[in-house]
């Protein structure tokens, strides 16, 4: 059996970007990518909003802020270079109530601290950009864009294969064992051996870390994001990307309107606890996944602190009328009949035992491995930069 220099577990955008960055580092490196599904990007990456975020929301100096902003530029450059459909259409964040205005001020300030071009908008300027939106004031962030991240992944896979990388689909990692100076890897597609392993397993990244003998400092808790889609005749209600002012203590952005690169317009996502890590429907339950969350003290601490917001999200999940009411705060014209359900996604969010969500990207080191233990939004945007950052941390061969 030949020994690979690096094995990347996970064929989402982070794993493929890491493998691509490693393949660029040194010609001739033997790189293996293991993905359990039959195609790339079947989970978070293929079920997201397709936004190339600007980096406005994040704590200045954090990895999310730095890699997000740089990632915005490198993702756009990558798409240009490889002819992938994308558009830098900008976005507007809209305050619809007086009490949101101080939060909009803070967001404006944060955008400037993060080095972004941010334009303050009055009511009329909001309407100029988005004629159907009713807002008191807004922010325009011109660098935000849209893309199909599954297409980006297909391109990464093509480039890795061109450099001789070994890409395996239907190869789920089952076990890892130290074997002298290498790791013996057991998968659903047979056994492999590697000198170093990089875990980019998204919703399963904490479990893969434990298989490698590394105790991750946080547990993955799955939060489903459910979407509706505007019917084709109502798509003209939205020109670009329309967001509310996010709740300052809640990690998600609030339901919003997103024009996708294929012309569809998504409304959502909300954020509800999923009873299965890859549970895309409300009725999906996996006993192991569910029990792990229920027995994790961090979950109950988080729930206690977010009863109100959590409850609102649950109501929005079960009641289309409540979902529509949230959307009408932005576009009063939108009616229930204008919206049809669209595919949901599930976010892999790392949660600490003290009930705090891990805010930043988190990379944990093991003796012969590196584990991307928290890569929530904007990790698709930042993926090229995350790939470079991870490649810079693995030992030279
Ligand atoms: C609803 C939603 C909306 C979002 N919107 C945006 C957005 O607009 N812009 C943005 O930048 N980000 C967005 N994000 C976040 C973004 O999608 C993620 O940060 C990013 O896709 C993470 O990529 P990943 O490769 O880490 O995870 P994933 O895409 O989930 O990939 C992990 C892969 O690992 C594989 N895997 C797991 N376990 C194993 C195993 N044992 N063996 C082999 N393979 C395994 C899985 O099958 C999967 O393919 C959104 C996320 C969601 C859920």
PDB file of C-alpha atoms and ligand atoms in Angstrom, residues 9-15 34-37 42-45 47-51 53 149 171-173 200-204 208 225 227 269 278 345-347 375-381, ligand 1:
ATOM      1  CA  UNK A   9     -11.075  14.053   5.351  1.00  0.00           C
ATOM      2  CA  UNK A  10     -14.121  15.853   3.919  1.00  0.00           C
ATOM      3  CA  UNK A  11     -14.972  16.935   0.397  1.00  0.00           C
ATOM      4  CA  UNK A  12     -16.765  20.160   1.248  1.00  0.00           C
ATOM      5  CA  UNK A  13     -15.293  23.503   0.271  1.00  0.00           C
ATOM      6  CA  UNK A  14     -12.871  23.634   3.218  1.00  0.00           C
ATOM      7  CA  UNK A  15     -11.420  20.142   2.635  1.00  0.00           C
ATOM      8  CA  UNK A  34     -11.695  11.123   1.421  1.00  0.00           C
ATOM      9  CA  UNK A  35     -15.374  12.032   1.085  1.00  0.00           C
ATOM     10  CA  UNK A  36     -18.113   9.748   2.368  1.00  0.00           C
ATOM     11  CA  UNK A  37     -20.778  10.884  -0.122  1.00  0.00           C
ATOM     12  CA  UNK A  42     -23.327  17.458  -0.475  1.00  0.00           C
ATOM     13  CA  UNK A  43     -23.669  19.038   2.977  1.00  0.00           C
ATOM     14  CA  UNK A  44     -23.114  22.616   4.226  1.00  0.00           C
ATOM     15  CA  UNK A  45     -21.276  23.728   1.094  1.00  0.00           C
ATOM     16  CA  UNK A  47     -26.863  23.818   0.809  1.00  0.00           C
ATOM     17  CA  UNK A  48     -25.931  27.368   1.693  1.00  0.00           C
ATOM     18  CA  UNK A  49     -27.016  30.814   0.558  1.00  0.00           C
ATOM     19  CA  UNK A  50     -24.206  31.194  -1.991  1.00  0.00           C
ATOM     20  CA  UNK A  51     -23.136  34.577  -0.662  1.00  0.00           C
ATOM     21  CA  UNK A  53     -19.641  37.694   2.336  1.00  0.00           C
ATOM     22  CA  UNK A 149     -20.095  27.029  -4.073  1.00  0.00           C
ATOM     23  CA  UNK A 171     -14.923   6.766   1.137  1.00  0.00           C
ATOM     24  CA  UNK A 172     -16.173   7.415   4.667  1.00  0.00           C
ATOM     25  CA  UNK A 173     -13.548   7.473   7.397  1.00  0.00           C
ATOM     26  CA  UNK A 200     -12.381  19.010   7.455  1.00  0.00           C
ATOM     27  CA  UNK A 201     -15.413  16.870   8.209  1.00  0.00           C
ATOM     28  CA  UNK A 202     -17.831  19.732   8.937  1.00  0.00           C
ATOM     29  CA  UNK A 203     -20.821  18.371  10.861  1.00  0.00           C
ATOM     30  CA  UNK A 204     -18.700  15.377  11.952  1.00  0.00           C
ATOM     31  CA  UNK A 208     -13.255  12.622  13.419  1.00  0.00           C
ATOM     32  CA  UNK A 225     -31.528  26.687   8.309  1.00  0.00           C
ATOM     33  CA  UNK A 227     -35.561  28.422   3.304  1.00  0.00           C
ATOM     34  CA  UNK A 269     -32.572  30.783   6.565  1.00  0.00           C
ATOM     35  CA  UNK A 278     -27.487  15.836   8.519  1.00  0.00           C
ATOM     36  CA  UNK A 345     -29.089  23.345   5.103  1.00  0.00           C
ATOM     37  CA  UNK A 346     -27.604  22.396   8.480  1.00  0.00           C
ATOM     38  CA  UNK A 347     -24.880  24.507  10.079  1.00  0.00           C
ATOM     39  CA  UNK A 375     -15.891  26.492  10.187  1.00  0.00           C
ATOM     40  CA  UNK A 376     -19.333  28.101  10.101  1.00  0.00           C
ATOM     41  CA  UNK A 377     -20.290  31.034   7.884  1.00  0.00           C
ATOM     42  CA  UNK A 378     -18.358  32.787   6.314  1.00  0.00           C
ATOM     43  CA  UNK A 379     -16.117  29.725   5.835  1.00  0.00           C
ATOM     44  CA  UNK A 380     -17.282  29.157   2.258  1.00  0.00           C
ATOM     45  CA  UNK A 381     -16.324  32.747   1.427  1.00  0.00           C
TER      46      UNK A 381
HETATM   47  C1  LIG B   1     -27.950  27.305   5.709  1.00  0.00           C
HETATM   48  C2  LIG B   1     -26.542  27.765   5.526  1.00  0.00           C
HETATM   49  C3  LIG B   1     -26.271  28.968   4.856  1.00  0.00           C
HETATM   50  C4  LIG B   1     -24.956  29.405   4.717  1.00  0.00           C
HETATM   51  N1  LIG B   1     -24.686  30.490   3.937  1.00  0.00           N
HETATM   52  C5  LIG B   1     -23.395  30.828   3.687  1.00  0.00           C
HETATM   53  C6  LIG B   1     -23.075  31.854   2.755  1.00  0.00           C
HETATM   54  O1  LIG B   1     -23.943  32.420   2.106  1.00  0.00           O
HETATM   55  N2  LIG B   1     -21.764  32.189   2.596  1.00  0.00           N
HETATM   56  C7  LIG B   1     -20.758  31.571   3.287  1.00  0.00           C
HETATM   57  O2  LIG B   1     -19.597  31.938   3.133  1.00  0.00           O
HETATM   58  N3  LIG B   1     -21.032  30.562   4.136  1.00  0.00           N
HETATM   59  C8  LIG B   1     -22.318  30.156   4.325  1.00  0.00           C
HETATM   60  N4  LIG B   1     -22.600  29.107   5.140  1.00  0.00           N
HETATM   61  C9  LIG B   1     -21.497  28.414   5.787  1.00  0.00           C
HETATM   62  C10 LIG B   1     -20.751  27.502   4.808  1.00  0.00           C
HETATM   63  O3  LIG B   1     -21.644  26.772   4.007  1.00  0.00           O
HETATM   64  C11 LIG B   1     -19.850  26.582   5.619  1.00  0.00           C
HETATM   65  O4  LIG B   1     -19.080  27.362   6.478  1.00  0.00           O
HETATM   66  C12 LIG B   1     -18.923  25.767   4.715  1.00  0.00           C
HETATM   67  O5  LIG B   1     -19.652  25.149   3.674  1.00  0.00           O
HETATM   68  C13 LIG B   1     -18.184  24.731   5.538  1.00  0.00           C
HETATM   69  O6  LIG B   1     -17.519  23.873   4.648  1.00  0.00           O
HETATM   70  P1  LIG B   1     -16.928  22.508   5.153  1.00  0.00           P
HETATM   71  O7  LIG B   1     -16.155  21.933   4.030  1.00  0.00           O
HETATM   72  O8  LIG B   1     -16.250  22.734   6.457  1.00  0.00           O
HETATM   73  O9  LIG B   1     -18.209  21.613   5.531  1.00  0.00           O
HETATM   74  P2  LIG B   1     -19.129  20.690   4.609  1.00  0.00           P
HETATM   75  O10 LIG B   1     -19.520  21.367   3.368  1.00  0.00           O
HETATM   76  O11 LIG B   1     -20.247  20.224   5.491  1.00  0.00           O
HETATM   77  O12 LIG B   1     -18.191  19.483   4.229  1.00  0.00           O
HETATM   78  C14 LIG B   1     -17.785  18.493   5.140  1.00  0.00           C
HETATM   79  C15 LIG B   1     -17.678  17.205   4.363  1.00  0.00           C
HETATM   80  O13 LIG B   1     -17.108  16.202   5.187  1.00  0.00           O
HETATM   81  C16 LIG B   1     -17.704  14.969   4.832  1.00  0.00           C
HETATM   82  N5  LIG B   1     -17.500  14.017   5.931  1.00  0.00           N
HETATM   83  C17 LIG B   1     -17.992  14.106   7.189  1.00  0.00           C
HETATM   84  N6  LIG B   1     -17.600  13.043   7.909  1.00  0.00           N
HETATM   85  C18 LIG B   1     -16.841  12.263   7.093  1.00  0.00           C
HETATM   86  C19 LIG B   1     -16.167  11.024   7.264  1.00  0.00           C
HETATM   87  N7  LIG B   1     -16.197  10.343   8.426  1.00  0.00           N
HETATM   88  N8  LIG B   1     -15.494  10.511   6.192  1.00  0.00           N
HETATM   89  C20 LIG B   1     -15.452  11.176   5.002  1.00  0.00           C
HETATM   90  N9  LIG B   1     -16.085  12.354   4.801  1.00  0.00           N
HETATM   91  C21 LIG B   1     -16.774  12.886   5.825  1.00  0.00           C
HETATM   92  C22 LIG B   1     -19.160  15.337   4.612  1.00  0.00           C
HETATM   93  O14 LIG B   1     -19.844  14.370   3.854  1.00  0.00           O
HETATM   94  C23 LIG B   1     -19.036  16.691   3.924  1.00  0.00           C
HETATM   95  O15 LIG B   1     -19.044  16.585   2.518  1.00  0.00           O
HETATM   96  C24 LIG B   1     -23.895  28.649   5.288  1.00  0.00           C
HETATM   97  C25 LIG B   1     -24.175  27.442   5.931  1.00  0.00           C
HETATM   98  C26 LIG B   1     -25.476  26.985   6.017  1.00  0.00           C
HETATM   99  C27 LIG B   1     -25.740  25.644   6.637  1.00  0.00           C
END
